[in-house]
Amino acid sequence: MTINLTEPATLQVKEMLKDESAEEVYLRFGVKGGGCSGLSYKLGFDYEKKDTDRELEISGIPVLIAEMDAPIIEGTTIDFKQNMMGGGFTIDNPNAIVSCGCGSSFKAPGVEGQPGNC
């Protein structure tokens, strides 16, 4: 399983981890149904590892990925971009066959999501 965090994304996640009070904190990355294309990304902190999770360590950051999400996000690169309007994470998924204009919704081969609002 390969997920890439760019240097800016790694630095941002590590900075955000400083605000977490729990001793064991994971970065959870995956997908959920929704968005205008059917699937949306989820990225956030989690405090519990499930039996169905894969645990990775990327640049010193413990990362959890649900087993069922792994094929959909294999090879994805997570970046953090800063501009005059603020900053945010961007996701470059080589498995996405369609992405919508909002940039957070996509389709993957053989995976049907539940389209909704972006």
PDB file of N, CA and C in Angstrom, residues 5-110:
ATOM      1  N   LEU A   5       2.639  11.492   1.219  1.00  0.00           N
ATOM      2  CA  LEU A   5       2.417  12.812   1.806  1.00  0.00           C
ATOM      3  C   LEU A   5       3.581  13.690   1.360  1.00  0.00           C
ATOM      4  N   THR A   6       3.274  14.804   0.716  1.00  0.00           N
ATOM      5  CA  THR A   6       4.344  15.717   0.338  1.00  0.00           C
ATOM      6  C   THR A   6       4.934  16.343   1.601  1.00  0.00           C
ATOM      7  N   GLU A   7       6.053  17.009   1.451  1.00  0.00           N
ATOM      8  CA  GLU A   7       6.675  17.664   2.607  1.00  0.00           C
ATOM      9  C   GLU A   7       5.752  18.709   3.230  1.00  0.00           C
ATOM     10  N   PRO A   8       5.097  19.584   2.417  1.00  0.00           N
ATOM     11  CA  PRO A   8       4.173  20.541   3.040  1.00  0.00           C
ATOM     12  C   PRO A   8       3.012  19.861   3.780  1.00  0.00           C
ATOM     13  N   ALA A   9       2.483  18.769   3.234  1.00  0.00           N
ATOM     14  CA  ALA A   9       1.394  18.046   3.906  1.00  0.00           C
ATOM     15  C   ALA A   9       1.892  17.418   5.201  1.00  0.00           C
ATOM     16  N   THR A  10       3.068  16.838   5.170  1.00  0.00           N
ATOM     17  CA  THR A  10       3.649  16.231   6.371  1.00  0.00           C
ATOM     18  C   THR A  10       3.829  17.272   7.467  1.00  0.00           C
ATOM     19  N   LEU A  11       4.386  18.418   7.108  1.00  0.00           N
ATOM     20  CA  LEU A  11       4.598  19.481   8.096  1.00  0.00           C
ATOM     21  C   LEU A  11       3.278  19.974   8.675  1.00  0.00           C
ATOM     22  N   GLN A  12       2.251  20.112   7.825  1.00  0.00           N
ATOM     23  CA  GLN A  12       0.942  20.593   8.294  1.00  0.00           C
ATOM     24  C   GLN A  12       0.296  19.576   9.230  1.00  0.00           C
ATOM     25  N   VAL A  13       0.334  18.294   8.871  1.00  0.00           N
ATOM     26  CA  VAL A  13      -0.258  17.266   9.728  1.00  0.00           C
ATOM     27  C   VAL A  13       0.472  17.224  11.069  1.00  0.00           C
ATOM     28  N   LYS A  14       1.786  17.271  11.049  1.00  0.00           N
ATOM     29  CA  LYS A  14       2.549  17.242  12.307  1.00  0.00           C
ATOM     30  C   LYS A  14       2.224  18.458  13.175  1.00  0.00           C
ATOM     31  N   GLU A  15       2.015  19.607  12.551  1.00  0.00           N
ATOM     32  CA  GLU A  15       1.636  20.808  13.304  1.00  0.00           C
ATOM     33  C   GLU A  15       0.248  20.626  13.921  1.00  0.00           C
ATOM     34  N   MET A  16      -0.670  20.067  13.154  1.00  0.00           N
ATOM     35  CA  MET A  16      -2.025  19.835  13.656  1.00  0.00           C
ATOM     36  C   MET A  16      -2.045  18.784  14.762  1.00  0.00           C
ATOM     37  N   LEU A  17      -1.155  17.811  14.679  1.00  0.00           N
ATOM     38  CA  LEU A  17      -1.078  16.769  15.713  1.00  0.00           C
ATOM     39  C   LEU A  17      -0.695  17.343  17.074  1.00  0.00           C
ATOM     40  N   LYS A  18       0.018  18.451  17.081  1.00  0.00           N
ATOM     41  CA  LYS A  18       0.410  19.079  18.345  1.00  0.00           C
ATOM     42  C   LYS A  18      -0.807  19.519  19.157  1.00  0.00           C
ATOM     43  N   ASP A  19      -1.923  19.790  18.475  1.00  0.00           N
ATOM     44  CA  ASP A  19      -3.137  20.238  19.153  1.00  0.00           C
ATOM     45  C   ASP A  19      -3.986  19.085  19.669  1.00  0.00           C
ATOM     46  N   GLU A  20      -3.632  17.874  19.326  1.00  0.00           N
ATOM     47  CA  GLU A  20      -4.396  16.707  19.768  1.00  0.00           C
ATOM     48  C   GLU A  20      -3.916  16.285  21.155  1.00  0.00           C
ATOM     49  N   SER A  21      -4.863  16.072  22.050  1.00  0.00           N
ATOM     50  CA  SER A  21      -4.496  15.751  23.435  1.00  0.00           C
ATOM     51  C   SER A  21      -4.369  14.251  23.685  1.00  0.00           C
ATOM     52  N   ALA A  22      -4.946  13.432  22.828  1.00  0.00           N
ATOM     53  CA  ALA A  22      -4.869  11.982  23.025  1.00  0.00           C
ATOM     54  C   ALA A  22      -3.447  11.495  22.778  1.00  0.00           C
ATOM     55  N   GLU A  23      -3.056  10.476  23.526  1.00  0.00           N
ATOM     56  CA  GLU A  23      -1.705   9.953  23.394  1.00  0.00           C
ATOM     57  C   GLU A  23      -1.510   9.207  22.075  1.00  0.00           C
ATOM     58  N   GLU A  24      -2.526   8.451  21.680  1.00  0.00           N
ATOM     59  CA  GLU A  24      -2.431   7.695  20.434  1.00  0.00           C
ATOM     60  C   GLU A  24      -3.399   8.290  19.420  1.00  0.00           C
ATOM     61  N   VAL A  25      -2.840   8.957  18.414  1.00  0.00           N
ATOM     62  CA  VAL A  25      -3.640   9.620  17.393  1.00  0.00           C
ATOM     63  C   VAL A  25      -3.157   9.150  16.031  1.00  0.00           C
ATOM     64  N   TYR A  26      -4.132   8.854  15.154  1.00  0.00           N
ATOM     65  CA  TYR A  26      -3.831   8.418  13.801  1.00  0.00           C
ATOM     66  C   TYR A  26      -4.404   9.424  12.807  1.00  0.00           C
ATOM     67  N   LEU A  27      -3.773   9.523  11.667  1.00  0.00           N
ATOM     68  CA  LEU A  27      -4.358  10.234  10.542  1.00  0.00           C
ATOM     69  C   LEU A  27      -5.156   9.185   9.766  1.00  0.00           C
ATOM     70  N   ARG A  28      -6.458   9.412   9.616  1.00  0.00           N
ATOM     71  CA  ARG A  28      -7.297   8.468   8.871  1.00  0.00           C
ATOM     72  C   ARG A  28      -7.598   9.064   7.503  1.00  0.00           C
ATOM     73  N   PHE A  29      -7.352   8.241   6.466  1.00  0.00           N
ATOM     74  CA  PHE A  29      -7.602   8.656   5.098  1.00  0.00           C
ATOM     75  C   PHE A  29      -8.449   7.588   4.425  1.00  0.00           C
ATOM     76  N   GLY A  30      -9.486   8.023   3.721  1.00  0.00           N
ATOM     77  CA  GLY A  30     -10.340   7.063   3.044  1.00  0.00           C
ATOM     78  C   GLY A  30     -11.348   7.747   2.151  1.00  0.00           C
ATOM     79  N   VAL A  31     -12.390   7.001   1.810  1.00  0.00           N
ATOM     80  CA  VAL A  31     -13.449   7.521   0.956  1.00  0.00           C
ATOM     81  C   VAL A  31     -14.805   7.254   1.590  1.00  0.00           C
ATOM     82  N   LYS A  32     -15.776   8.023   1.166  1.00  0.00           N
ATOM     83  CA  LYS A  32     -17.162   7.835   1.590  1.00  0.00           C
ATOM     84  C   LYS A  32     -18.047   8.185   0.413  1.00  0.00           C
ATOM     85  N   GLY A  33     -19.280   7.758   0.443  1.00  0.00           N
ATOM     86  CA  GLY A  33     -20.225   8.116  -0.593  1.00  0.00           C
ATOM     87  C   GLY A  33     -20.601   9.579  -0.471  1.00  0.00           C
ATOM     88  N   GLY A  34     -20.840  10.209  -1.611  1.00  0.00           N
ATOM     89  CA  GLY A  34     -21.267  11.597  -1.594  1.00  0.00           C
ATOM     90  C   GLY A  34     -20.566  12.424  -2.641  1.00  0.00           C
ATOM     91  N   GLY A  35     -20.907  13.675  -2.698  1.00  0.00           N
ATOM     92  CA  GLY A  35     -20.359  14.570  -3.707  1.00  0.00           C
ATOM     93  C   GLY A  35     -21.041  14.325  -5.039  1.00  0.00           C
ATOM     94  N   CYS A  36     -20.866  15.214  -5.966  1.00  0.00           N
ATOM     95  CA  CYS A  36     -21.581  15.120  -7.232  1.00  0.00           C
ATOM     96  C   CYS A  36     -21.114  13.949  -8.101  1.00  0.00           C
ATOM     97  N   SER A  37     -19.940  13.403  -7.859  1.00  0.00           N
ATOM     98  CA  SER A  37     -19.445  12.270  -8.652  1.00  0.00           C
ATOM     99  C   SER A  37     -19.675  10.924  -7.977  1.00  0.00           C
ATOM    100  N   GLY A  38     -20.118  10.921  -6.734  1.00  0.00           N
ATOM    101  CA  GLY A  38     -20.450   9.662  -6.065  1.00  0.00           C
ATOM    102  C   GLY A  38     -19.550   9.286  -4.910  1.00  0.00           C
ATOM    103  N   LEU A  39     -18.287   9.679  -4.934  1.00  0.00           N
ATOM    104  CA  LEU A  39     -17.357   9.389  -3.843  1.00  0.00           C
ATOM    105  C   LEU A  39     -16.674  10.678  -3.405  1.00  0.00           C
ATOM    106  N   SER A  40     -16.395  10.775  -2.120  1.00  0.00           N
ATOM    107  CA  SER A  40     -15.658  11.910  -1.568  1.00  0.00           C
ATOM    108  C   SER A  40     -14.557  11.376  -0.668  1.00  0.00           C
ATOM    109  N   TYR A  41     -13.521  12.175  -0.491  1.00  0.00           N
ATOM    110  CA  TYR A  41     -12.421  11.795   0.395  1.00  0.00           C
ATOM    111  C   TYR A  41     -12.762  12.151   1.833  1.00  0.00           C
ATOM    112  N   LYS A  42     -12.230  11.385   2.756  1.00  0.00           N
ATOM    113  CA  LYS A  42     -12.296  11.765   4.165  1.00  0.00           C
ATOM    114  C   LYS A  42     -10.866  11.739   4.698  1.00  0.00           C
ATOM    115  N   LEU A  43     -10.526  12.775   5.411  1.00  0.00           N
ATOM    116  CA  LEU A  43      -9.187  12.947   5.950  1.00  0.00           C
ATOM    117  C   LEU A  43      -9.335  13.623   7.300  1.00  0.00           C
ATOM    118  N   GLY A  44      -8.853  12.982   8.345  1.00  0.00           N
ATOM    119  CA  GLY A  44      -8.972  13.550   9.679  1.00  0.00           C
ATOM    120  C   GLY A  44      -8.255  12.680  10.688  1.00  0.00           C
ATOM    121  N   PHE A  45      -8.403  13.023  11.942  1.00  0.00           N
ATOM    122  CA  PHE A  45      -7.747  12.273  13.006  1.00  0.00           C
ATOM    123  C   PHE A  45      -8.700  11.249  13.600  1.00  0.00           C
ATOM    124  N   ASP A  46      -8.134  10.143  14.030  1.00  0.00           N
ATOM    125  CA  ASP A  46      -8.896   9.074  14.669  1.00  0.00           C
ATOM    126  C   ASP A  46      -8.070   8.574  15.851  1.00  0.00           C
ATOM    127  N   TYR A  47      -8.758   8.012  16.833  1.00  0.00           N
ATOM    128  CA  TYR A  47      -8.085   7.590  18.056  1.00  0.00           C
ATOM    129  C   TYR A  47      -8.159   6.080  18.281  1.00  0.00           C
ATOM    130  N   GLU A  48      -8.833   5.381  17.358  1.00  0.00           N
ATOM    131  CA  GLU A  48      -8.973   3.933  17.500  1.00  0.00           C
ATOM    132  C   GLU A  48      -8.690   3.242  16.182  1.00  0.00           C
ATOM    133  N   LYS A  49      -7.929   2.178  16.269  1.00  0.00           N
ATOM    134  CA  LYS A  49      -7.663   1.336  15.106  1.00  0.00           C
ATOM    135  C   LYS A  49      -8.664   0.183  15.120  1.00  0.00           C
ATOM    136  N   LYS A  50      -9.312  -0.050  13.973  1.00  0.00           N
ATOM    137  CA  LYS A  50     -10.269  -1.148  13.842  1.00  0.00           C
ATOM    138  C   LYS A  50      -9.577  -2.377  13.259  1.00  0.00           C
ATOM    139  N   ASP A  51     -10.186  -3.522  13.445  1.00  0.00           N
ATOM    140  CA  ASP A  51      -9.628  -4.764  12.902  1.00  0.00           C
ATOM    141  C   ASP A  51      -9.540  -4.738  11.381  1.00  0.00           C
ATOM    142  N   THR A  52     -10.381  -3.929  10.749  1.00  0.00           N
ATOM    143  CA  THR A  52     -10.417  -3.860   9.289  1.00  0.00           C
ATOM    144  C   THR A  52      -9.546  -2.730   8.733  1.00  0.00           C
ATOM    145  N   ASP A  53      -8.676  -2.166   9.556  1.00  0.00           N
ATOM    146  CA  ASP A  53      -7.797  -1.077   9.128  1.00  0.00           C
ATOM    147  C   ASP A  53      -6.414  -1.588   8.767  1.00  0.00           C
ATOM    148  N   ARG A  54      -5.833  -0.938   7.792  1.00  0.00           N
ATOM    149  CA  ARG A  54      -4.402  -1.095   7.518  1.00  0.00           C
ATOM    150  C   ARG A  54      -3.711   0.070   8.215  1.00  0.00           C
ATOM    151  N   GLU A  55      -2.616  -0.216   8.880  1.00  0.00           N
ATOM    152  CA  GLU A  55      -1.850   0.850   9.529  1.00  0.00           C
ATOM    153  C   GLU A  55      -0.544   1.034   8.784  1.00  0.00           C
ATOM    154  N   LEU A  56      -0.273   2.266   8.392  1.00  0.00           N
ATOM    155  CA  LEU A  56       0.963   2.630   7.714  1.00  0.00           C
ATOM    156  C   LEU A  56       1.671   3.688   8.540  1.00  0.00           C
ATOM    157  N   GLU A  57       2.936   3.840   8.320  1.00  0.00           N
ATOM    158  CA  GLU A  57       3.655   4.983   8.879  1.00  0.00           C
ATOM    159  C   GLU A  57       4.247   5.735   7.704  1.00  0.00           C
ATOM    160  N   ILE A  58       3.834   6.974   7.554  1.00  0.00           N
ATOM    161  CA  ILE A  58       4.302   7.801   6.449  1.00  0.00           C
ATOM    162  C   ILE A  58       4.971   9.033   7.028  1.00  0.00           C
ATOM    163  N   SER A  59       6.262   9.160   6.787  1.00  0.00           N
ATOM    164  CA  SER A  59       7.039  10.306   7.285  1.00  0.00           C
ATOM    165  C   SER A  59       6.869  10.491   8.788  1.00  0.00           C
ATOM    166  N   GLY A  60       6.807   9.382   9.523  1.00  0.00           N
ATOM    167  CA  GLY A  60       6.677   9.443  10.968  1.00  0.00           C
ATOM    168  C   GLY A  60       5.259   9.652  11.465  1.00  0.00           C
ATOM    169  N   ILE A  61       4.285   9.647  10.562  1.00  0.00           N
ATOM    170  CA  ILE A  61       2.883   9.860  10.936  1.00  0.00           C
ATOM    171  C   ILE A  61       2.144   8.525  10.828  1.00  0.00           C
ATOM    172  N   PRO A  62       1.497   8.081  11.913  1.00  0.00           N
ATOM    173  CA  PRO A  62       0.707   6.848  11.828  1.00  0.00           C
ATOM    174  C   PRO A  62      -0.585   7.103  11.048  1.00  0.00           C
ATOM    175  N   VAL A  63      -0.819   6.302  10.011  1.00  0.00           N
ATOM    176  CA  VAL A  63      -1.961   6.493   9.120  1.00  0.00           C
ATOM    177  C   VAL A  63      -2.823   5.240   9.117  1.00  0.00           C
ATOM    178  N   LEU A  64      -4.143   5.412   9.201  1.00  0.00           N
ATOM    179  CA  LEU A  64      -5.090   4.308   9.112  1.00  0.00           C
ATOM    180  C   LEU A  64      -5.883   4.425   7.816  1.00  0.00           C
ATOM    181  N   ILE A  65      -6.051   3.269   7.160  1.00  0.00           N
ATOM    182  CA  ILE A  65      -6.854   3.190   5.943  1.00  0.00           C
ATOM    183  C   ILE A  65      -7.732   1.957   6.061  1.00  0.00           C
ATOM    184  N   ALA A  66      -9.035   2.126   5.886  1.00  0.00           N
ATOM    185  CA  ALA A  66      -9.945   0.986   5.917  1.00  0.00           C
ATOM    186  C   ALA A  66      -9.587   0.051   4.763  1.00  0.00           C
ATOM    187  N   GLU A  67      -9.584  -1.234   5.038  1.00  0.00           N
ATOM    188  CA  GLU A  67      -9.217  -2.246   4.045  1.00  0.00           C
ATOM    189  C   GLU A  67      -9.996  -2.062   2.739  1.00  0.00           C
ATOM    190  N   MET A  68     -11.300  -1.764   2.840  1.00  0.00           N
ATOM    191  CA  MET A  68     -12.115  -1.635   1.628  1.00  0.00           C
ATOM    192  C   MET A  68     -11.791  -0.374   0.822  1.00  0.00           C
ATOM    193  N   ASP A  69     -11.173   0.638   1.450  1.00  0.00           N
ATOM    194  CA  ASP A  69     -10.791   1.858   0.743  1.00  0.00           C
ATOM    195  C   ASP A  69      -9.432   1.743   0.048  1.00  0.00           C
ATOM    196  N   ALA A  70      -8.619   0.804   0.483  1.00  0.00           N
ATOM    197  CA  ALA A  70      -7.241   0.705   0.011  1.00  0.00           C
ATOM    198  C   ALA A  70      -7.108   0.647  -1.511  1.00  0.00           C
ATOM    199  N   PRO A  71      -7.860  -0.195  -2.230  1.00  0.00           N
ATOM    200  CA  PRO A  71      -7.671  -0.234  -3.684  1.00  0.00           C
ATOM    201  C   PRO A  71      -8.070   1.066  -4.389  1.00  0.00           C
ATOM    202  N   ILE A  72      -8.997   1.796  -3.799  1.00  0.00           N
ATOM    203  CA  ILE A  72      -9.490   3.032  -4.417  1.00  0.00           C
ATOM    204  C   ILE A  72      -8.473   4.160  -4.279  1.00  0.00           C
ATOM    205  N   ILE A  73      -7.694   4.157  -3.205  1.00  0.00           N
ATOM    206  CA  ILE A  73      -6.765   5.270  -2.949  1.00  0.00           C
ATOM    207  C   ILE A  73      -5.299   4.877  -3.080  1.00  0.00           C
ATOM    208  N   GLU A  74      -5.033   3.655  -3.536  1.00  0.00           N
ATOM    209  CA  GLU A  74      -3.650   3.200  -3.746  1.00  0.00           C
ATOM    210  C   GLU A  74      -2.913   4.193  -4.652  1.00  0.00           C
ATOM    211  N   GLY A  75      -1.730   4.615  -4.223  1.00  0.00           N
ATOM    212  CA  GLY A  75      -0.902   5.508  -5.023  1.00  0.00           C
ATOM    213  C   GLY A  75      -1.250   6.985  -4.931  1.00  0.00           C
ATOM    214  N   THR A  76      -2.171   7.345  -4.053  1.00  0.00           N
ATOM    215  CA  THR A  76      -2.610   8.732  -3.914  1.00  0.00           C
ATOM    216  C   THR A  76      -1.534   9.593  -3.252  1.00  0.00           C
ATOM    217  N   THR A  77      -1.461  10.832  -3.690  1.00  0.00           N
ATOM    218  CA  THR A  77      -0.569  11.816  -3.082  1.00  0.00           C
ATOM    219  C   THR A  77      -1.409  12.902  -2.426  1.00  0.00           C
ATOM    220  N   ILE A  78      -1.110  13.167  -1.156  1.00  0.00           N
ATOM    221  CA  ILE A  78      -1.775  14.225  -0.398  1.00  0.00           C
ATOM    222  C   ILE A  78      -0.791  15.380  -0.262  1.00  0.00           C
ATOM    223  N   ASP A  79      -1.230  16.568  -0.635  1.00  0.00           N
ATOM    224  CA  ASP A  79      -0.386  17.755  -0.571  1.00  0.00           C
ATOM    225  C   ASP A  79      -1.104  18.816   0.259  1.00  0.00           C
ATOM    226  N   PHE A  80      -0.376  19.813   0.686  1.00  0.00           N
ATOM    227  CA  PHE A  80      -0.963  20.966   1.373  1.00  0.00           C
ATOM    228  C   PHE A  80      -0.514  22.202   0.634  1.00  0.00           C
ATOM    229  N   LYS A  81      -1.478  23.009   0.219  1.00  0.00           N
ATOM    230  CA  LYS A  81      -1.174  24.224  -0.527  1.00  0.00           C
ATOM    231  C   LYS A  81      -1.618  25.430   0.288  1.00  0.00           C
ATOM    232  N   GLN A  82      -0.758  26.427   0.321  1.00  0.00           N
ATOM    233  CA  GLN A  82      -1.041  27.677   1.036  1.00  0.00           C
ATOM    234  C   GLN A  82      -1.113  28.794   0.006  1.00  0.00           C
ATOM    235  N   ASN A  83      -2.144  29.643   0.108  1.00  0.00           N
ATOM    236  CA  ASN A  83      -2.228  30.802  -0.773  1.00  0.00           C
ATOM    237  C   ASN A  83      -2.813  31.981   0.002  1.00  0.00           C
ATOM    238  N   MET A  84      -3.116  33.044  -0.685  1.00  0.00           N
ATOM    239  CA  MET A  84      -3.613  34.247  -0.011  1.00  0.00           C
ATOM    240  C   MET A  84      -4.968  34.027   0.659  1.00  0.00           C
ATOM    241  N   MET A  85      -5.721  33.050   0.206  1.00  0.00           N
ATOM    242  CA  MET A  85      -7.040  32.765   0.764  1.00  0.00           C
ATOM    243  C   MET A  85      -6.969  31.781   1.934  1.00  0.00           C
ATOM    244  N   GLY A  86      -5.787  31.313   2.248  1.00  0.00           N
ATOM    245  CA  GLY A  86      -5.627  30.324   3.317  1.00  0.00           C
ATOM    246  C   GLY A  86      -4.925  29.101   2.778  1.00  0.00           C
ATOM    247  N   GLY A  87      -5.200  27.974   3.385  1.00  0.00           N
ATOM    248  CA  GLY A  87      -4.543  26.752   2.954  1.00  0.00           C
ATOM    249  C   GLY A  87      -5.491  25.587   3.009  1.00  0.00           C
ATOM    250  N   GLY A  88      -5.087  24.512   2.365  1.00  0.00           N
ATOM    251  CA  GLY A  88      -5.901  23.317   2.398  1.00  0.00           C
ATOM    252  C   GLY A  88      -5.178  22.143   1.781  1.00  0.00           C
ATOM    253  N   PHE A  89      -5.677  20.967   2.075  1.00  0.00           N
ATOM    254  CA  PHE A  89      -5.108  19.745   1.530  1.00  0.00           C
ATOM    255  C   PHE A  89      -5.670  19.495   0.137  1.00  0.00           C
ATOM    256  N   THR A  90      -4.823  19.004  -0.750  1.00  0.00           N
ATOM    257  CA  THR A  90      -5.247  18.580  -2.078  1.00  0.00           C
ATOM    258  C   THR A  90      -4.904  17.108  -2.224  1.00  0.00           C
ATOM    259  N   ILE A  91      -5.701  16.417  -3.013  1.00  0.00           N
ATOM    260  CA  ILE A  91      -5.538  14.978  -3.172  1.00  0.00           C
ATOM    261  C   ILE A  91      -5.430  14.656  -4.648  1.00  0.00           C
ATOM    262  N   ASP A  92      -4.355  13.974  -5.015  1.00  0.00           N
ATOM    263  CA  ASP A  92      -4.128  13.535  -6.391  1.00  0.00           C
ATOM    264  C   ASP A  92      -4.198  12.013  -6.404  1.00  0.00           C
ATOM    265  N   ASN A  93      -5.333  11.490  -6.901  1.00  0.00           N
ATOM    266  CA  ASN A  93      -5.587  10.057  -6.889  1.00  0.00           C
ATOM    267  C   ASN A  93      -5.491   9.518  -8.314  1.00  0.00           C
ATOM    268  N   PRO A  94      -4.498   8.675  -8.609  1.00  0.00           N
ATOM    269  CA  PRO A  94      -4.366   8.137  -9.964  1.00  0.00           C
ATOM    270  C   PRO A  94      -5.497   7.180 -10.340  1.00  0.00           C
ATOM    271  N   ASN A  95      -6.289   6.741  -9.373  1.00  0.00           N
ATOM    272  CA  ASN A  95      -7.395   5.822  -9.640  1.00  0.00           C
ATOM    273  C   ASN A  95      -8.695   6.531  -9.961  1.00  0.00           C
ATOM    274  N   ALA A  96      -8.740   7.841  -9.800  1.00  0.00           N
ATOM    275  CA  ALA A  96      -9.951   8.608 -10.093  1.00  0.00           C
ATOM    276  C   ALA A  96     -10.108   8.715 -11.607  1.00  0.00           C
ATOM    277  N   ILE A  97     -11.253   8.255 -12.113  1.00  0.00           N
ATOM    278  CA  ILE A  97     -11.493   8.341 -13.557  1.00  0.00           C
ATOM    279  C   ILE A  97     -12.310   9.579 -13.914  1.00  0.00           C
ATOM    280  N   VAL A  98     -13.015  10.139 -12.936  1.00  0.00           N
ATOM    281  CA  VAL A  98     -13.775  11.370 -13.118  1.00  0.00           C
ATOM    282  C   VAL A  98     -13.649  12.173 -11.829  1.00  0.00           C
ATOM    283  N   SER A  99     -13.390  13.455 -11.948  1.00  0.00           N
ATOM    284  CA  SER A  99     -13.394  14.358 -10.792  1.00  0.00           C
ATOM    285  C   SER A  99     -14.314  15.519 -11.115  1.00  0.00           C
ATOM    286  N   CYS A 100     -14.950  16.051 -10.096  1.00  0.00           N
ATOM    287  CA  CYS A 100     -15.833  17.193 -10.345  1.00  0.00           C
ATOM    288  C   CYS A 100     -15.074  18.492 -10.112  1.00  0.00           C
ATOM    289  N   GLY A 101     -15.730  19.583 -10.410  1.00  0.00           N
ATOM    290  CA  GLY A 101     -15.108  20.890 -10.300  1.00  0.00           C
ATOM    291  C   GLY A 101     -14.692  21.284  -8.897  1.00  0.00           C
ATOM    292  N   CYS A 102     -15.374  20.752  -7.876  1.00  0.00           N
ATOM    293  CA  CYS A 102     -15.034  21.122  -6.495  1.00  0.00           C
ATOM    294  C   CYS A 102     -13.729  20.478  -6.056  1.00  0.00           C
ATOM    295  N   GLY A 103     -13.302  19.405  -6.755  1.00  0.00           N
ATOM    296  CA  GLY A 103     -12.029  18.769  -6.446  1.00  0.00           C
ATOM    297  C   GLY A 103     -12.075  17.777  -5.316  1.00  0.00           C
ATOM    298  N   SER A 104     -13.220  17.603  -4.666  1.00  0.00           N
ATOM    299  CA  SER A 104     -13.272  16.653  -3.557  1.00  0.00           C
ATOM    300  C   SER A 104     -14.164  15.456  -3.852  1.00  0.00           C
ATOM    301  N   SER A 105     -14.741  15.407  -5.040  1.00  0.00           N
ATOM    302  CA  SER A 105     -15.613  14.309  -5.409  1.00  0.00           C
ATOM    303  C   SER A 105     -15.056  13.628  -6.649  1.00  0.00           C
ATOM    304  N   PHE A 106     -15.198  12.297  -6.723  1.00  0.00           N
ATOM    305  CA  PHE A 106     -14.609  11.558  -7.828  1.00  0.00           C
ATOM    306  C   PHE A 106     -15.329  10.239  -8.047  1.00  0.00           C
ATOM    307  N   LYS A 107     -14.988   9.580  -9.145  1.00  0.00           N
ATOM    308  CA  LYS A 107     -15.431   8.217  -9.437  1.00  0.00           C
ATOM    309  C   LYS A 107     -14.186   7.376  -9.633  1.00  0.00           C
ATOM    310  N   ALA A 108     -14.276   6.120  -9.233  1.00  0.00           N
ATOM    311  CA  ALA A 108     -13.191   5.164  -9.428  1.00  0.00           C
ATOM    312  C   ALA A 108     -13.743   3.969 -10.191  1.00  0.00           C
ATOM    313  N   PRO A 109     -12.899   3.266 -10.961  1.00  0.00           N
ATOM    314  CA  PRO A 109     -13.373   2.131 -11.744  1.00  0.00           C
ATOM    315  C   PRO A 109     -14.025   1.064 -10.860  1.00  0.00           C
ATOM    316  N   GLY A 110     -15.225   0.661 -11.228  1.00  0.00           N
ATOM    317  CA  GLY A 110     -15.903  -0.428 -10.529  1.00  0.00           C
ATOM    318  C   GLY A 110     -16.470  -0.078  -9.167  1.00  0.00           C
TER     319      GLY A 110
END
